[in-house]
CSV table of C-alpha atoms and ligand atoms in Angstrom, one decimal:
chain,number,residue,atom,x,y,z
A,1,MET,CA,134.0,-100.3,-111.1
A,2,THR,CA,134.3,-99.8,-107.4
A,3,HIS,CA,136.9,-97.4,-106.3
A,4,LEU,CA,136.8,-97.6,-102.5
A,5,SER,CA,137.6,-101.2,-101.5
A,6,TRP,CA,140.2,-102.3,-99.0
A,7,GLY,CA,140.5,-105.8,-100.6
A,8,LEU,CA,141.4,-107.2,-97.1
A,9,LYS,CA,138.4,-109.5,-96.5
A,10,ASP,CA,139.5,-112.9,-95.3
A,11,ARG,CA,143.2,-112.1,-95.9
A,12,THR,CA,145.7,-113.2,-93.2
A,13,VAL,CA,147.5,-110.2,-91.7
A,14,ILE,CA,150.4,-110.6,-89.3
A,15,ILE,CA,150.8,-107.7,-86.8
A,16,THR,CA,154.0,-107.8,-84.7
A,17,GLY,CA,153.8,-105.9,-81.4
A,18,GLY,CA,150.1,-106.6,-81.8
A,19,ALA,CA,149.5,-106.6,-78.1
A,20,GLY,CA,151.1,-103.2,-77.7
A,21,ALA,CA,149.4,-99.8,-77.9
A,22,ILE,CA,149.6,-99.0,-81.6
A,23,GLY,CA,149.6,-102.7,-82.6
A,24,ARG,CA,146.2,-103.3,-80.9
A,25,ALA,CA,144.6,-100.2,-82.4
A,26,VAL,CA,145.9,-101.1,-85.9
A,27,ALA,CA,144.7,-104.7,-85.4
A,28,GLU,CA,141.1,-103.4,-84.8
A,29,GLY,CA,141.2,-101.5,-88.1
A,30,PHE,CA,142.2,-104.6,-90.0
A,31,ALA,CA,139.6,-106.7,-88.2
A,32,GLU,CA,136.9,-104.1,-89.2
A,33,ALA,CA,138.1,-104.5,-92.8
A,34,GLY,CA,137.4,-108.3,-92.6
A,35,ALA,CA,141.0,-109.6,-92.2
A,36,LYS,CA,142.1,-112.5,-90.1
A,37,LEU,CA,144.7,-111.3,-87.6
A,38,ALA,CA,147.8,-113.1,-86.4
A,39,ILE,CA,148.7,-111.2,-83.3
A,40,VAL,CA,152.5,-111.6,-82.6
A,41,ASP,CA,154.0,-110.4,-79.4
A,42,LEU,CA,156.2,-111.6,-76.5
A,43,ASP,CA,153.6,-112.9,-74.2
A,44,GLN,CA,151.1,-115.5,-75.2
A,45,SER,CA,148.3,-114.4,-72.8
A,46,ALA,CA,148.6,-110.8,-74.0
A,47,CYS,CA,148.4,-112.0,-77.6
A,48,ASP,CA,145.4,-114.2,-76.8
A,49,ARG,CA,143.6,-111.3,-75.0
A,50,THR,CA,144.0,-109.1,-78.0
A,51,ALA,CA,143.0,-111.7,-80.5
A,52,THR,CA,140.0,-112.7,-78.4
A,53,ALA,CA,138.8,-109.1,-78.1
A,54,LEU,CA,138.9,-108.9,-81.9
A,55,GLY,CA,136.7,-112.0,-82.5
A,56,PRO,CA,136.9,-115.7,-83.2
A,57,ALA,CA,138.7,-115.4,-86.6
A,58,HIS,CA,141.9,-114.1,-85.0
A,59,GLN,CA,144.7,-115.8,-83.1
A,60,GLY,CA,147.7,-114.9,-80.9
A,61,PHE,CA,151.2,-116.2,-81.5
A,62,ALA,CA,153.8,-115.6,-78.9
A,63,ALA,CA,157.3,-115.0,-80.3
A,64,ASN,CA,160.5,-113.2,-79.3
A,65,LEU,CA,161.4,-111.5,-82.6
A,66,ARG,CA,165.0,-111.4,-81.6
A,67,ASP,CA,165.1,-115.2,-82.2
A,68,ILE,CA,165.8,-114.8,-85.9
A,69,PRO,CA,166.2,-118.5,-86.8
A,70,ALA,CA,162.7,-119.1,-85.4
A,71,LEU,CA,161.0,-116.6,-87.7
A,72,PRO,CA,160.4,-118.9,-90.7
A,73,GLY,CA,158.8,-121.4,-88.3
A,74,LEU,CA,156.5,-118.6,-86.9
A,75,VAL,CA,155.3,-117.8,-90.4
A,76,ALA,CA,154.7,-121.5,-91.0
A,77,ARG,CA,152.6,-121.8,-87.8
A,78,ILE,CA,150.6,-118.8,-88.8
A,79,GLU,CA,150.0,-120.2,-92.3
A,80,ALA,CA,149.0,-123.6,-90.9
A,81,SER,CA,146.4,-122.0,-88.6
A,82,LEU,CA,145.1,-118.9,-90.6
A,83,GLY,CA,146.2,-119.4,-94.2
A,84,LEU,CA,149.0,-117.8,-96.2
A,85,PRO,CA,149.8,-114.3,-94.7
A,86,THR,CA,149.6,-111.8,-97.5
A,87,VAL,CA,150.0,-108.7,-95.3
A,88,LEU,CA,152.8,-108.1,-92.7
A,89,VAL,CA,152.7,-105.1,-90.4
A,90,ASN,CA,156.0,-104.7,-88.5
A,91,VAL,CA,154.9,-102.6,-85.5
A,92,ALA,CA,157.0,-104.2,-82.7
A,93,GLY,CA,159.7,-101.8,-81.4
A,94,ILE,CA,161.6,-100.9,-78.3
A,95,ILE,CA,163.4,-97.8,-77.1
A,96,LEU,CA,166.2,-97.8,-74.5
A,97,ARG,CA,166.6,-94.1,-73.7
A,98,ASN,CA,170.1,-93.1,-72.8
A,99,PRO,CA,171.0,-89.4,-73.2
A,100,ASP,CA,174.6,-90.0,-72.3
A,101,LEU,CA,176.2,-91.2,-75.6
A,102,LEU,CA,179.4,-92.0,-73.7
A,103,SER,CA,177.7,-94.7,-71.7
A,104,ILE,CA,175.7,-96.4,-74.4
A,105,THR,CA,176.6,-100.1,-74.4
A,106,PRO,CA,176.8,-102.6,-77.2
A,107,GLU,CA,173.9,-104.5,-75.5
A,108,GLU,CA,171.7,-101.5,-75.7
A,109,TRP,CA,172.7,-101.0,-79.4
A,110,ASP,CA,172.0,-104.7,-80.2
A,111,ALA,CA,168.7,-104.9,-78.4
A,112,GLN,CA,167.2,-102.0,-80.3
A,113,HIS,CA,168.7,-103.0,-83.6
A,114,ASP,CA,167.5,-106.6,-83.2
A,115,VAL,CA,163.9,-105.8,-82.6
A,116,ASN,CA,163.5,-102.6,-84.6
A,117,LEU,CA,165.6,-103.5,-87.7
A,118,LYS,CA,166.9,-107.1,-87.9
A,119,ALA,CA,163.6,-108.8,-87.0
A,120,VAL,CA,161.8,-106.5,-89.5
A,121,PHE,CA,164.1,-107.6,-92.3
A,122,PHE,CA,164.1,-111.3,-91.4
A,123,LEU,CA,160.4,-111.6,-90.7
A,124,SER,CA,159.7,-109.8,-94.0
A,125,GLN,CA,162.1,-112.2,-95.7
A,126,ALA,CA,160.2,-115.2,-94.3
A,127,VAL,CA,156.8,-113.9,-95.4
A,128,ALA,CA,158.2,-112.8,-98.8
A,129,ALA,CA,159.7,-116.2,-99.4
A,130,ARG,CA,156.3,-117.8,-99.0
A,131,LEU,CA,154.6,-115.2,-101.2
A,132,ILE,CA,157.3,-115.6,-103.9
A,133,ALA,CA,157.2,-119.4,-103.7
A,134,THR,CA,153.4,-119.4,-104.2
A,135,GLY,CA,153.3,-116.5,-106.8
A,136,THR,CA,151.0,-114.5,-104.4
A,137,PRO,CA,151.0,-110.7,-104.2
A,138,GLY,CA,151.2,-109.1,-100.8
A,139,SER,CA,152.2,-106.0,-98.9
A,140,ILE,CA,154.4,-105.1,-95.9
A,141,VAL,CA,154.1,-102.0,-93.7
A,142,ASN,CA,157.0,-101.1,-91.5
A,143,TYR,CA,157.0,-98.9,-88.5
A,144,SER,CA,159.5,-96.0,-88.6
A,145,SER,CA,159.4,-92.9,-86.5
A,146,GLN,CA,159.5,-89.1,-87.2
A,147,GLY,CA,163.0,-89.4,-85.6
A,148,TRP,CA,164.2,-91.0,-88.9
A,149,MET,CA,164.3,-87.4,-90.1
A,150,SER,CA,164.8,-85.4,-87.0
A,151,GLY,CA,167.4,-87.6,-85.3
A,152,GLY,CA,165.2,-87.6,-82.2
A,153,TYR,CA,165.8,-86.2,-78.8
A,154,GLU,CA,166.0,-87.2,-75.1
A,155,GLY,CA,168.3,-90.2,-75.4
A,156,SER,CA,166.9,-91.7,-78.5
A,157,VAL,CA,170.0,-91.6,-80.8
A,158,VAL,CA,170.4,-95.4,-81.2
A,159,TYR,CA,166.6,-95.9,-81.5
A,160,ASN,CA,166.4,-93.3,-84.2
A,161,ALA,CA,169.3,-94.8,-86.1
A,162,THR,CA,167.2,-98.0,-86.3
A,163,LYS,CA,164.2,-96.0,-87.6
A,164,GLY,CA,166.4,-94.3,-90.2
A,165,ALA,CA,167.5,-97.7,-91.4
A,166,VAL,CA,163.9,-99.0,-91.4
A,167,THR,CA,162.9,-96.2,-93.7
A,168,THR,CA,165.9,-96.7,-96.1
A,169,MET,CA,165.4,-100.5,-96.0
A,170,THR,CA,161.7,-100.0,-96.8
A,171,ARG,CA,162.7,-98.4,-100.1
A,172,GLY,CA,165.2,-101.1,-100.9
A,173,MET,CA,162.8,-103.9,-100.2
A,174,ALA,CA,160.1,-102.1,-102.2
A,175,ARG,CA,162.4,-101.9,-105.2
A,176,ALA,CA,163.6,-105.4,-104.9
A,177,TRP,CA,160.2,-107.1,-104.5
A,178,ALA,CA,158.1,-104.9,-106.8
A,179,PRO,CA,158.5,-107.3,-109.7
A,180,LYS,CA,157.1,-110.0,-107.4
A,181,GLY,CA,154.0,-108.0,-106.6
A,182,ILE,CA,155.0,-107.3,-103.0
A,183,ARG,CA,154.6,-103.7,-102.0
A,184,VAL,CA,156.6,-102.3,-99.0
A,185,ASN,CA,155.8,-99.0,-97.3
A,186,ALA,CA,156.3,-97.4,-93.9
A,187,VAL,CA,154.4,-95.3,-91.4
A,188,ALA,CA,156.4,-92.8,-89.4
A,189,PRO,CA,154.5,-91.8,-86.2
A,190,GLY,CA,155.3,-88.6,-84.3
A,191,LEU,CA,154.7,-88.2,-80.5
A,192,VAL,CA,152.2,-90.9,-79.5
A,193,GLU,CA,150.7,-91.1,-76.0
A,194,THR,CA,151.8,-94.6,-75.2
A,195,PRO,CA,154.1,-96.1,-72.6
A,196,MET,CA,157.0,-95.7,-75.0
A,197,LEU,CA,156.7,-92.0,-74.8
A,198,VAL,CA,154.9,-91.4,-71.4
A,199,THR,CA,157.1,-93.0,-68.7
A,200,PRO,CA,156.3,-92.8,-64.9
A,201,ASP,CA,158.5,-89.7,-64.6
A,202,THR,CA,156.9,-87.7,-67.4
A,203,THR,CA,155.1,-84.7,-65.8
A,204,PRO,CA,151.8,-83.3,-67.1
A,205,GLU,CA,153.8,-80.0,-67.8
A,206,ARG,CA,156.2,-82.0,-70.0
A,207,LEU,CA,153.3,-83.6,-71.9
A,208,ALA,CA,151.6,-80.2,-72.4
A,209,GLN,CA,154.9,-78.8,-73.6
A,210,LEU,CA,155.3,-81.7,-76.1
A,211,ALA,CA,151.7,-81.2,-77.3
A,212,SER,CA,152.2,-77.5,-77.9
A,213,SER,CA,155.1,-78.3,-80.2
A,214,ILE,CA,152.7,-80.1,-82.6
A,215,PRO,CA,150.8,-78.0,-85.2
A,216,LEU,CA,147.6,-80.0,-84.7
A,217,GLY,CA,147.9,-79.2,-81.0
A,218,ARG,CA,147.8,-82.6,-79.4
A,219,LEU,CA,149.8,-85.7,-78.9
A,220,ALA,CA,148.8,-88.7,-81.2
A,221,GLN,CA,146.7,-91.5,-79.9
A,222,PRO,CA,147.3,-95.1,-81.0
A,223,GLN,CA,144.1,-95.0,-83.2
A,224,ASP,CA,145.5,-92.1,-85.2
A,225,HIS,CA,147.7,-94.7,-87.0
A,226,VAL,CA,144.9,-97.0,-88.1
A,227,GLY,CA,144.0,-95.2,-91.3
A,228,ALA,CA,147.5,-94.8,-92.7
A,229,THR,CA,148.5,-98.4,-91.9
A,230,VAL,CA,145.4,-100.1,-93.2
A,231,PHE,CA,145.4,-97.9,-96.3
A,232,LEU,CA,149.1,-98.7,-97.1
A,233,ALA,CA,148.5,-102.4,-96.6
A,234,SER,CA,145.3,-102.4,-98.7
A,235,ASP,CA,144.4,-102.5,-102.4
A,236,MET,CA,143.6,-98.8,-102.1
A,237,ALA,CA,147.4,-98.2,-102.1
A,238,ALA,CA,147.9,-100.7,-105.0
A,239,TYR,CA,150.2,-98.2,-106.8
A,240,MET,CA,152.2,-97.1,-103.8
A,241,THR,CA,155.5,-98.7,-102.8
A,242,GLY,CA,158.6,-97.4,-101.1
A,243,ALA,CA,156.6,-94.6,-99.4
A,244,THR,CA,156.8,-93.4,-95.8
A,245,LEU,CA,153.7,-91.8,-94.5
A,246,ASN,CA,154.3,-89.1,-91.9
A,247,VAL,CA,151.7,-89.3,-89.2
A,248,SER,CA,153.0,-86.6,-86.8
A,249,GLY,CA,150.2,-84.0,-86.6
A,250,GLY,CA,152.4,-81.7,-88.7
A,251,PHE,CA,155.4,-81.9,-86.3
A,252,LEU,CA,157.5,-82.9,-89.2
A,253,MET,CA,156.6,-81.9,-92.8
A,254,TYR,CA,158.3,-83.6,-95.6
B,1,NAD,N1,154.9,-94.2,-79.0
B,1,NAD,C1,155.5,-93.3,-79.7
B,1,NAD,O1,155.6,-92.2,-79.4
B,1,NAD,C2,156.1,-93.8,-81.1
B,1,NAD,C3,156.6,-92.8,-81.9
B,1,NAD,C4,157.2,-93.2,-83.1
B,1,NAD,C5,157.2,-94.5,-83.5
B,1,NAD,N2,156.7,-95.4,-82.7
B,1,NAD,C6,156.8,-96.8,-83.1
B,1,NAD,O2,155.5,-97.4,-83.1
B,1,NAD,C7,155.6,-98.8,-82.8
B,1,NAD,C8,154.7,-99.2,-81.7
B,1,NAD,O3,155.0,-98.4,-80.6
B,1,NAD,P1,154.0,-98.4,-79.3
B,1,NAD,O4,154.0,-97.0,-78.8
B,1,NAD,O5,152.7,-99.1,-79.6
B,1,NAD,O6,154.8,-99.3,-78.3
B,1,NAD,P2,154.4,-100.4,-77.3
B,1,NAD,O7,155.6,-100.6,-76.4
B,1,NAD,O8,153.1,-100.2,-76.7
B,1,NAD,O9,154.3,-101.7,-78.3
B,1,NAD,C9,155.4,-102.3,-78.8
B,1,NAD,C10,155.1,-103.8,-78.7
B,1,NAD,O10,156.3,-104.5,-79.2
B,1,NAD,C11,156.4,-105.7,-78.5
B,1,NAD,N3,157.8,-106.2,-78.5
B,1,NAD,C12,158.9,-105.6,-78.1
B,1,NAD,N4,160.0,-106.4,-78.2
B,1,NAD,C13,159.5,-107.5,-78.8
B,1,NAD,C14,160.2,-108.7,-79.2
B,1,NAD,N5,161.5,-109.0,-79.0
B,1,NAD,N6,159.4,-109.7,-79.8
B,1,NAD,C15,158.1,-109.5,-79.9
B,1,NAD,N7,157.4,-108.4,-79.6
B,1,NAD,C16,158.2,-107.4,-79.0
B,1,NAD,C17,156.1,-105.3,-77.0
B,1,NAD,O11,155.8,-106.4,-76.2
B,1,NAD,C18,154.9,-104.3,-77.3
B,1,NAD,O12,153.7,-105.0,-77.1
B,1,NAD,C19,157.1,-99.1,-82.5
B,1,NAD,O13,157.8,-99.6,-83.6
B,1,NAD,C20,157.6,-97.7,-82.2
B,1,NAD,O14,159.0,-97.6,-82.4
B,1,NAD,C21,156.1,-95.1,-81.5
């Protein structure tokens, strides 16, 4: 018996936010494990660039995930091109920082909830519908954030509300779809050195201060999330569902 096998060779893996910082890194990990990647992101040329860099087996699919009625069609397009997707990694996310709770608008609320939560549910629904209809097992990995526990800081109250909901929803989906052979888990990153965290007005002093708050002594890089994500999606985690893996360098321990 072989113990160490990802079981991802030739499987079709959808990665949303696949042209973003963490999405690209995670896509490389799945490609190394032999999967065929469907890179989903807003801009077709960015999706294509990422897919092309990974190799000829992979394809880019532009989509605005806020367009919920279009999601089953997106899954159908991916299935027609790359085969039935049996892994979905919901990485796409946005943050609209606003430290003044009194000025947060319903539009800010909706935008973050649409991408970070609603699209995660309805894209998962569209993929699960195909898996259930064909009697195929699969797995879903959702992107949460350490803020689901901490509540976050610096204007991220609404963002972290979406991430708390993603973590809770991950457990609910895991319980509901376990009898169908669909596992659902989550990754909760900490402070990652990507444009989401490092904005043009972030000073080097601020970055050093953030890094010093982390027990492992540095900010995360996108590639720090590859192992946890590929592991949860793979057969190596065949007996795991409903889990949230904390990838925060020890910033949060739970
Ligand atoms: N960077 C951090 O510090 C950090 C910390 C905790 C959690 N996270 C989570 O990790 C995930 C990836 O973050 P990142 O740092 O790589 O961010 P990023 O901005 O580099 O990537 C996010 C990607 O999502 C895409 N996207 C946004 N809205 C979309 C939409 N409507 N339709 C399709 N695609 C859309 C963007 O185009 C982008 O490519 C997010 O879910 C984020 O919330 C990040």
